Tab-separated table of N, CA and C in Angstrom:
chain	number	residue	atom	x	y	z
A	1	MET	N	-41.299	19.383	-14.999
A	1	MET	CA	-40.636	19.155	-13.737
A	1	MET	C	-40.062	17.742	-13.706
A	2	TYR	N	-40.611	16.868	-12.865
A	2	TYR	CA	-40.144	15.497	-12.728
A	2	TYR	C	-41.178	14.547	-13.306
A	3	ARG	N	-40.694	13.494	-13.913
A	3	ARG	CA	-41.605	12.443	-14.371
A	3	ARG	C	-41.835	11.458	-13.234
A	4	ILE	N	-43.003	10.943	-13.172
A	4	ILE	CA	-43.338	9.978	-12.140
A	4	ILE	C	-42.947	8.593	-12.659
A	5	ILE	N	-42.239	7.810	-11.834
A	5	ILE	CA	-41.824	6.481	-12.289
A	5	ILE	C	-42.639	5.363	-11.664
A	6	ALA	N	-43.504	5.680	-10.702
A	6	ALA	CA	-44.363	4.656	-10.114
A	6	ALA	C	-45.642	5.313	-9.616
A	7	PHE	N	-46.741	4.618	-9.736
A	7	PHE	CA	-48.038	5.132	-9.295
A	7	PHE	C	-48.720	4.108	-8.391
A	8	THR	N	-49.474	4.608	-7.457
A	8	THR	CA	-50.373	3.775	-6.663
A	8	THR	C	-51.669	4.557	-6.520
A	9	LEU	N	-52.699	4.013	-7.078
A	9	LEU	CA	-54.020	4.646	-7.041
A	9	LEU	C	-53.968	6.094	-7.509
A	10	GLY	N	-53.153	6.351	-8.546
A	10	GLY	CA	-53.074	7.680	-9.114
A	10	GLY	C	-52.140	8.629	-8.401
A	11	LYS	N	-51.550	8.213	-7.288
A	11	LYS	CA	-50.631	9.091	-6.545
A	11	LYS	C	-49.186	8.639	-6.784
A	12	PRO	N	-48.246	9.574	-6.957
A	12	PRO	CA	-46.851	9.191	-7.181
A	12	PRO	C	-46.224	8.586	-5.924
A	13	ILE	N	-45.450	7.505	-6.138
A	13	ILE	CA	-44.708	6.903	-5.028
A	13	ILE	C	-43.303	7.492	-4.985
A	14	VAL	N	-42.627	7.459	-6.141
A	14	VAL	CA	-41.240	7.900	-6.204
A	14	VAL	C	-41.021	8.671	-7.498
A	15	THR	N	-40.380	9.819	-7.400
A	15	THR	CA	-40.008	10.565	-8.604
A	15	THR	C	-38.653	10.073	-9.080
A	16	ILE	N	-38.234	10.517	-10.251
A	16	ILE	CA	-36.924	10.109	-10.788
A	16	ILE	C	-35.814	10.569	-9.853
A	17	ARG	N	-35.919	11.775	-9.364
A	17	ARG	CA	-34.885	12.302	-8.472
A	17	ARG	C	-34.820	11.486	-7.182
A	18	GLN	N	-35.962	11.185	-6.606
A	18	GLN	CA	-35.987	10.394	-5.379
A	18	GLN	C	-35.462	8.985	-5.638
A	19	GLY	N	-35.810	8.424	-6.810
A	19	GLY	CA	-35.318	7.097	-7.179
A	19	GLY	C	-33.803	7.074	-7.314
A	20	ALA	N	-33.233	8.129	-7.901
A	20	ALA	CA	-31.779	8.206	-8.053
A	20	ALA	C	-31.096	8.285	-6.692
A	21	ILE	N	-31.693	9.049	-5.784
A	21	ILE	CA	-31.117	9.164	-4.437
A	21	ILE	C	-31.189	7.826	-3.713
A	22	ILE	N	-32.316	7.143	-3.831
A	22	ILE	CA	-32.472	5.832	-3.196
A	22	ILE	C	-31.464	4.836	-3.765
A	23	LEU	N	-31.282	4.847	-5.087
A	23	LEU	CA	-30.321	3.943	-5.731
A	23	LEU	C	-28.904	4.231	-5.259
A	24	PHE	N	-28.549	5.519	-5.194
A	24	PHE	CA	-27.219	5.907	-4.740
A	24	PHE	C	-26.968	5.438	-3.306
A	25	LEU	N	-27.927	5.668	-2.420
A	25	LEU	CA	-27.764	5.246	-1.029
A	25	LEU	C	-27.686	3.727	-0.908
A	26	ALA	N	-28.477	3.022	-1.712
A	26	ALA	CA	-28.441	1.555	-1.680
A	26	ALA	C	-27.071	1.048	-2.114
A	27	LEU	N	-26.510	1.650	-3.156
A	27	LEU	CA	-25.186	1.229	-3.614
A	27	LEU	C	-24.109	1.535	-2.576
A	28	CYS	N	-24.250	2.647	-1.878
A	28	CYS	CA	-23.286	2.992	-0.826
A	28	CYS	C	-23.282	1.952	0.284
A	29	PHE	N	-24.460	1.417	0.612
A	29	PHE	CA	-24.551	0.423	1.672
A	29	PHE	C	-24.170	-0.975	1.196
A	30	LEU	N	-24.301	-1.249	-0.104
A	30	LEU	CA	-23.971	-2.570	-0.613
A	30	LEU	C	-22.467	-2.779	-0.749
A	31	TYR	N	-21.745	-1.737	-1.115
A	31	TYR	CA	-20.301	-1.865	-1.285
A	31	TYR	C	-19.615	-1.603	0.033
A	32	PRO	N	-18.538	-2.342	0.304
A	32	PRO	CA	-17.820	-2.099	1.564
A	32	PRO	C	-17.187	-0.720	1.555
A	33	ASP	N	-16.998	-0.185	2.752
A	33	ASP	CA	-16.461	1.172	2.853
A	33	ASP	C	-14.990	1.262	2.453
A	34	ASN	N	-14.303	0.151	2.333
A	34	ASN	CA	-12.890	0.189	1.967
A	34	ASN	C	-12.641	-0.459	0.608
A	35	ALA	N	-13.537	-0.297	-0.310
A	35	ALA	CA	-13.393	-0.914	-1.631
A	35	ALA	C	-12.330	-0.181	-2.435
A	36	GLY	N	-11.047	-0.473	-2.153
A	36	GLY	CA	-9.958	0.115	-2.910
A	36	GLY	C	-9.403	1.398	-2.323
A	37	TRP	N	-10.024	1.921	-1.269
A	37	TRP	CA	-9.525	3.147	-0.673
A	37	TRP	C	-9.175	2.892	0.774
A	38	SER	N	-7.989	3.279	1.144
A	38	SER	CA	-7.589	3.141	2.537
A	38	SER	C	-8.067	4.377	3.294
A	39	LYS	N	-8.386	4.186	4.556
A	39	LYS	CA	-8.869	5.301	5.357
A	39	LYS	C	-7.734	6.257	5.714
A	40	ASP	N	-6.515	5.767	5.773
A	40	ASP	CA	-5.377	6.587	6.154
A	40	ASP	C	-4.538	6.918	4.930
A	41	LEU	N	-4.001	8.125	4.915
A	41	LEU	CA	-3.118	8.526	3.837
A	41	LEU	C	-1.710	8.014	4.123
A	42	LEU	N	-1.046	7.566	3.099
A	42	LEU	CA	0.311	7.042	3.222
A	42	LEU	C	1.268	8.171	3.610
A	43	PRO	N	2.018	8.001	4.713
A	43	PRO	CA	2.996	9.035	5.073
A	43	PRO	C	4.218	8.967	4.173
A	44	ARG	N	4.933	10.051	4.115
A	44	ARG	CA	6.163	10.114	3.312
A	44	ARG	C	7.172	9.080	3.813
A	45	GLU	N	8.113	8.745	2.946
A	45	GLU	CA	9.153	7.788	3.325
A	45	GLU	C	9.936	8.340	4.515
A	46	PRO	N	10.132	7.514	5.538
A	46	PRO	CA	10.801	7.987	6.753
A	46	PRO	C	12.274	8.332	6.527
A	47	ASP	N	12.809	9.020	7.500
A	47	ASP	CA	14.215	9.379	7.515
A	47	ASP	C	15.061	8.119	7.707
A	48	LEU	N	16.250	8.097	7.126
A	48	LEU	CA	17.119	6.919	7.234
A	48	LEU	C	17.505	6.582	8.673
A	49	SER	N	17.400	7.545	9.567
A	49	SER	CA	17.750	7.278	10.969
A	49	SER	C	16.774	6.294	11.621
A	50	THR	N	15.594	6.106	11.037
A	50	THR	CA	14.616	5.163	11.593
A	50	THR	C	14.697	3.791	10.912
A	51	ARG	N	15.624	3.616	9.980
A	51	ARG	CA	15.774	2.326	9.285
A	51	ARG	C	16.377	1.305	10.232
A	52	VAL	N	15.779	0.103	10.253
A	52	VAL	CA	16.278	-0.950	11.135
A	52	VAL	C	16.882	-2.119	10.365
A	53	ASP	N	16.571	-2.258	9.081
A	53	ASP	CA	17.114	-3.378	8.305
A	53	ASP	C	16.906	-3.104	6.825
A	54	GLU	N	17.587	-3.882	6.003
A	54	GLU	CA	17.402	-3.839	4.557
A	54	GLU	C	17.525	-5.255	4.021
A	55	LEU	N	16.765	-5.537	2.970
A	55	LEU	CA	16.718	-6.874	2.389
A	55	LEU	C	16.722	-6.766	0.873
A	56	TYR	N	17.180	-7.825	0.224
A	56	TYR	CA	17.128	-7.885	-1.235
A	56	TYR	C	16.394	-9.152	-1.647
A	57	ASP	N	15.382	-9.005	-2.493
A	57	ASP	CA	14.631	-10.132	-3.024
A	57	ASP	C	15.129	-10.387	-4.442
A	58	HIS	N	15.900	-11.483	-4.610
A	58	HIS	CA	16.493	-11.801	-5.916
A	58	HIS	C	15.431	-12.136	-6.956
A	59	GLU	N	14.361	-12.820	-6.539
A	59	GLU	CA	13.312	-13.208	-7.480
A	59	GLU	C	12.568	-11.999	-8.028
A	60	ALA	N	12.168	-11.098	-7.148
A	60	ALA	CA	11.388	-9.932	-7.552
A	60	ALA	C	12.269	-8.755	-7.970
A	61	ARG	N	13.565	-8.857	-7.718
A	61	ARG	CA	14.511	-7.764	-7.979
A	61	ARG	C	14.067	-6.481	-7.276
A	62	LEU	N	13.745	-6.647	-5.979
A	62	LEU	CA	13.336	-5.515	-5.160
A	62	LEU	C	14.270	-5.373	-3.966
A	63	PHE	N	14.618	-4.155	-3.653
A	63	PHE	CA	15.427	-3.825	-2.486
A	63	PHE	C	14.492	-3.201	-1.449
A	64	PHE	N	14.391	-3.834	-0.284
A	64	PHE	CA	13.494	-3.390	0.760
A	64	PHE	C	14.259	-2.663	1.858
A	65	MET	N	13.690	-1.567	2.311
A	65	MET	CA	14.203	-0.882	3.494
A	65	MET	C	13.106	-0.936	4.549
A	66	LEU	N	13.453	-1.422	5.736
A	66	LEU	CA	12.513	-1.617	6.828
A	66	LEU	C	12.747	-0.548	7.882
A	67	TYR	N	11.671	0.110	8.286
A	67	TYR	CA	11.753	1.216	9.231
A	67	TYR	C	10.940	0.924	10.486
A	68	SER	N	11.351	1.560	11.572
A	68	SER	CA	10.592	1.547	12.818
A	68	SER	C	10.233	2.994	13.127
A	69	LEU	N	9.026	3.396	12.740
A	69	LEU	CA	8.606	4.782	12.942
A	69	LEU	C	8.484	5.133	14.417
A	70	LYS	N	8.102	4.153	15.235
A	70	LYS	CA	7.927	4.387	16.670
A	70	LYS	C	9.255	4.342	17.420
A	71	GLY	N	10.311	3.852	16.770
A	71	GLY	CA	11.615	3.789	17.408
A	71	GLY	C	11.774	2.638	18.378
A	72	ASP	N	10.866	1.652	18.332
A	72	ASP	CA	10.944	0.524	19.252
A	72	ASP	C	11.610	-0.704	18.625
A	73	GLY	N	12.133	-0.570	17.419
A	73	GLY	CA	12.800	-1.682	16.751
A	73	GLY	C	11.869	-2.594	15.982
A	74	LYS	N	10.555	-2.422	16.131
A	74	LYS	CA	9.584	-3.228	15.395
A	74	LYS	C	9.297	-2.567	14.047
A	75	VAL	N	9.340	-3.373	13.008
A	75	VAL	CA	9.143	-2.858	11.658
A	75	VAL	C	7.674	-2.464	11.480
A	76	ASP	N	7.442	-1.184	11.112
A	76	ASP	CA	6.076	-0.730	10.878
A	76	ASP	C	5.938	0.072	9.579
A	77	TYR	N	6.990	0.130	8.780
A	77	TYR	CA	6.952	0.815	7.491
A	77	TYR	C	8.026	0.177	6.620
A	78	VAL	N	7.674	-0.194	5.396
A	78	VAL	CA	8.618	-0.849	4.487
A	78	VAL	C	8.488	-0.215	3.108
A	79	THR	N	9.632	-0.009	2.457
A	79	THR	CA	9.625	0.445	1.065
A	79	THR	C	10.301	-0.618	0.213
A	80	GLY	N	9.842	-0.759	-1.022
A	80	GLY	CA	10.427	-1.708	-1.972
A	80	GLY	C	10.780	-1.002	-3.266
A	81	ARG	N	12.087	-0.938	-3.574
A	81	ARG	CA	12.553	-0.271	-4.791
A	81	ARG	C	12.970	-1.301	-5.838
A	82	SER	N	12.723	-0.981	-7.093
A	82	SER	CA	13.179	-1.831	-8.199
A	82	SER	C	14.699	-1.733	-8.300
A	83	VAL	N	15.346	-2.876	-8.490
A	83	VAL	CA	16.804	-2.924	-8.606
A	83	VAL	C	17.169	-3.023	-10.083
A	84	GLN	N	17.996	-2.095	-10.531
A	84	GLN	CA	18.454	-2.095	-11.924
A	84	GLN	C	19.688	-2.988	-12.094
A	85	ALA	N	20.573	-2.965	-11.110
A	85	ALA	CA	21.791	-3.780	-11.167
A	85	ALA	C	22.291	-4.004	-9.742
A	86	HIS	N	23.001	-5.120	-9.536
A	86	HIS	CA	23.617	-5.358	-8.237
A	86	HIS	C	24.983	-6.002	-8.459
A	87	ALA	N	25.875	-5.742	-7.496
A	87	ALA	CA	27.245	-6.247	-7.582
A	87	ALA	C	27.785	-6.380	-6.158
A	88	ARG	N	29.040	-6.765	-6.059
A	88	ARG	CA	29.719	-6.865	-4.764
A	88	ARG	C	30.913	-5.916	-4.772
A	89	SER	N	31.150	-5.288	-3.628
A	89	SER	CA	32.309	-4.409	-3.501
A	89	SER	C	33.563	-5.261	-3.340
A	90	ASN	N	34.718	-4.636	-3.296
A	90	ASN	CA	35.983	-5.344	-3.084
A	90	ASN	C	36.008	-6.064	-1.750
A	91	PHE	N	35.186	-5.620	-0.805
A	91	PHE	CA	35.134	-6.231	0.517
A	91	PHE	C	34.013	-7.258	0.637
A	92	GLY	N	33.300	-7.513	-0.460
A	92	GLY	CA	32.228	-8.508	-0.456
A	92	GLY	C	30.861	-7.976	-0.071
A	93	ASN	N	30.759	-6.682	0.159
A	93	ASN	CA	29.471	-6.091	0.520
A	93	ASN	C	28.606	-5.890	-0.725
A	94	PRO	N	27.307	-6.124	-0.610
A	94	PRO	CA	26.430	-5.926	-1.771
A	94	PRO	C	26.244	-4.449	-2.102
A	95	ILE	N	26.174	-4.163	-3.388
A	95	ILE	CA	25.913	-2.816	-3.879
A	95	ILE	C	24.725	-2.914	-4.829
A	96	TYR	N	23.698	-2.100	-4.592
A	96	TYR	CA	22.486	-2.141	-5.408
A	96	TYR	C	22.280	-0.806	-6.095
A	97	GLN	N	22.021	-0.860	-7.391
A	97	GLN	CA	21.616	0.339	-8.120
A	97	GLN	C	20.098	0.265	-8.233
A	98	THR	N	19.401	1.163	-7.535
A	98	THR	CA	17.943	1.121	-7.469
A	98	THR	C	17.336	2.381	-8.076
A	99	GLU	N	16.016	2.317	-8.251
A	99	GLU	CA	15.273	3.518	-8.629
A	99	GLU	C	15.329	4.494	-7.461
A	100	VAL	N	15.155	5.756	-7.755
A	100	VAL	CA	15.228	6.784	-6.719
A	100	VAL	C	14.098	6.624	-5.703
A	101	ASN	N	12.887	6.345	-6.190
A	101	ASN	CA	11.723	6.224	-5.313
A	101	ASN	C	11.174	4.807	-5.335
A	102	PRO	N	10.495	4.405	-4.263
A	102	PRO	CA	9.950	3.046	-4.174
A	102	PRO	C	8.820	2.764	-5.156
A	103	LEU	N	8.674	1.479	-5.466
A	103	LEU	CA	7.563	0.976	-6.255
A	103	LEU	C	6.429	0.525	-5.333
A	104	PHE	N	6.794	-0.017	-4.157
A	104	PHE	CA	5.822	-0.501	-3.177
A	104	PHE	C	6.108	0.088	-1.804
A	105	TYR	N	5.034	0.236	-1.024
A	105	TYR	CA	5.109	0.655	0.366
A	105	TYR	C	4.221	-0.275	1.183
A	106	TRP	N	4.645	-0.622	2.380
A	106	TRP	CA	3.800	-1.339	3.346
A	106	TRP	C	3.716	-0.451	4.571
A	107	TRP	N	2.501	-0.121	4.974
A	107	TRP	CA	2.301	0.696	6.165
A	107	TRP	C	0.877	0.496	6.665
A	108	ASN	N	0.730	0.384	7.959
A	108	ASN	CA	-0.581	0.298	8.599
A	108	ASN	C	-1.419	-0.843	8.012
A	109	HIS	N	-0.814	-2.015	7.852
A	109	HIS	CA	-1.472	-3.230	7.359
A	109	HIS	C	-1.975	-3.081	5.920
A	110	THR	N	-1.368	-2.186	5.161
A	110	THR	CA	-1.784	-1.932	3.783
A	110	THR	C	-0.557	-1.883	2.882
A	111	MET	N	-0.684	-2.505	1.712
A	111	MET	CA	0.370	-2.446	0.704
A	111	MET	C	-0.059	-1.443	-0.368
A	112	TRP	N	0.802	-0.509	-0.659
A	112	TRP	CA	0.534	0.539	-1.633
A	112	TRP	C	1.427	0.329	-2.853
A	113	ASN	N	0.937	0.706	-4.024
A	113	ASN	CA	1.681	0.609	-5.271
A	113	ASN	C	1.839	2.013	-5.840
A	114	ASP	N	3.041	2.323	-6.292
A	114	ASP	CA	3.314	3.610	-6.931
A	114	ASP	C	3.964	3.341	-8.285
A	115	PRO	N	3.149	3.017	-9.311
A	115	PRO	CA	3.720	2.629	-10.608
A	115	PRO	C	4.560	3.717	-11.266
A	116	GLU	N	4.304	4.978	-10.947
A	116	GLU	CA	5.120	6.055	-11.526
A	116	GLU	C	6.461	6.188	-10.812
A	117	GLU	N	6.578	5.581	-9.635
A	117	GLU	CA	7.796	5.654	-8.814
A	117	GLU	C	8.260	7.100	-8.672
A	118	ASP	N	7.307	7.960	-8.282
A	118	ASP	CA	7.611	9.376	-8.130
A	118	ASP	C	7.537	9.847	-6.681
A	119	GLY	N	7.577	8.924	-5.748
A	119	GLY	CA	7.538	9.277	-4.335
A	119	GLY	C	6.113	9.457	-3.848
A	120	VAL	N	5.975	9.629	-2.543
A	120	VAL	CA	4.650	9.785	-1.948
A	120	VAL	C	4.148	11.193	-2.255
A	121	ASN	N	3.142	11.258	-3.120
A	121	ASN	CA	2.574	12.553	-3.494
A	121	ASN	C	1.058	12.493	-3.674
A	122	GLY	N	0.437	11.373	-3.274
A	122	GLY	CA	-1.010	11.268	-3.344
A	122	GLY	C	-1.528	10.423	-4.490
A	123	ASN	N	-0.657	10.031	-5.442
A	123	ASN	CA	-1.141	9.222	-6.565
A	123	ASN	C	-0.893	7.732	-6.349
A	124	GLU	N	-0.490	7.336	-5.140
A	124	GLU	CA	-0.279	5.931	-4.830
A	124	GLU	C	-1.632	5.233	-4.755
A	125	ARG	N	-1.636	3.954	-5.109
A	125	ARG	CA	-2.874	3.180	-5.085
A	125	ARG	C	-2.762	2.067	-4.050
A	126	VAL	N	-3.867	1.804	-3.401
A	126	VAL	CA	-3.899	0.677	-2.466
A	126	VAL	C	-3.845	-0.593	-3.294
A	127	TYR	N	-2.833	-1.413	-3.038
A	127	TYR	CA	-2.665	-2.675	-3.755
A	127	TYR	C	-3.381	-3.803	-3.029
A	128	GLN	N	-3.220	-3.823	-1.688
A	128	GLN	CA	-3.885	-4.840	-0.880
A	128	GLN	C	-3.965	-4.343	0.558
A	129	GLU	N	-5.120	-4.576	1.172
A	129	GLU	CA	-5.297	-4.199	2.567
A	129	GLU	C	-5.262	-5.440	3.445
A	130	ASN	N	-5.107	-5.208	4.734
A	130	ASN	CA	-5.026	-6.287	5.727
A	130	ASN	C	-3.918	-7.272	5.385
A	131	VAL	N	-2.738	-6.760	5.090
A	131	VAL	CA	-1.589	-7.584	4.749
A	131	VAL	C	-0.383	-7.090	5.550
A	132	GLU	N	0.413	-8.027	5.980
A	132	GLU	CA	1.641	-7.700	6.702
A	132	GLU	C	2.841	-7.997	5.810
A	133	PHE	N	3.923	-7.304	6.031
A	133	PHE	CA	5.170	-7.617	5.341
A	133	PHE	C	5.766	-8.831	6.036
A	134	ASP	N	5.949	-9.920	5.303
A	134	ASP	CA	6.411	-11.181	5.874
A	134	ASP	C	7.936	-11.237	5.851
A	135	ILE	N	8.542	-10.793	6.926
A	135	ILE	CA	10.006	-10.782	7.007
A	135	ILE	C	10.562	-12.195	7.108
A	136	SER	N	9.750	-13.164	7.571
A	136	SER	CA	10.233	-14.540	7.709
A	136	SER	C	10.553	-15.156	6.345
A	137	ARG	N	10.035	-14.593	5.289
A	137	ARG	CA	10.379	-15.084	3.946
A	137	ARG	C	11.857	-14.843	3.643
A	138	TYR	N	12.403	-13.795	4.203
A	138	TYR	CA	13.800	-13.427	3.945
A	138	TYR	C	14.720	-13.839	5.079
A	139	LYS	N	14.181	-13.926	6.276
A	139	LYS	CA	14.951	-14.348	7.450
A	139	LYS	C	14.134	-15.396	8.182
A	140	PRO	N	14.085	-16.609	7.645
A	140	PRO	CA	13.157	-17.620	8.162
A	140	PRO	C	13.565	-18.296	9.456
A	141	CYS	N	14.802	-18.205	9.859
A	141	CYS	CA	15.222	-19.000	11.005
A	141	CYS	C	15.565	-18.147	12.212
A	142	ALA	N	15.617	-18.795	13.344
A	142	ALA	CA	16.070	-18.163	14.581
A	142	ALA	C	16.975	-19.168	15.298
A	143	PHE	N	18.051	-18.676	15.872
A	143	PHE	CA	18.990	-19.529	16.570
A	143	PHE	C	19.091	-19.022	18.008
A	144	ASN	N	18.711	-19.881	18.947
A	144	ASN	CA	18.715	-19.519	20.377
A	144	ASN	C	17.904	-18.236	20.624
A	145	GLY	N	16.794	-18.097	19.890
A	145	GLY	CA	15.947	-16.928	20.080
A	145	GLY	C	16.422	-15.689	19.342
A	146	GLN	N	17.579	-15.787	18.700
A	146	GLN	CA	18.119	-14.653	17.964
A	146	GLN	C	17.754	-14.780	16.494
A	147	PRO	N	17.240	-13.712	15.873
A	147	PRO	CA	16.941	-13.793	14.429
A	147	PRO	C	18.217	-13.964	13.624
A	148	CYS	N	18.133	-14.665	12.516
A	148	CYS	CA	19.305	-14.905	11.654
A	148	CYS	C	19.635	-13.675	10.835
């Protein structure tokens, strides 16, 4: 049956099975509940009608699309696509050749990474939690209360 792993006055204290259960429960309580796993599942990329802005990061070569899922104009979902090439149109407008699907997502104070760049399908990994997308890095100034 079970081997006894501890004795007190000839009586078993804990069996191997009980010891394994105790160890498992102890480890569950020692590690935080969000060790690499977000409690919420990442929603699919929103419809373009909810997009409120777009940005290009020259250093990281990422094209960001900022969405307002609630429709209140506040950014609450961001995607970051790898840029393969960029140019200017005849009218001076930027043109970006990007990957079809994002490499990064920001949603619900969590940054997600999708190294396969295959869209939201459940294989995304939490990259960092409790992080906000810092739009001031790309639009740092305000003039008369108006964002630049």
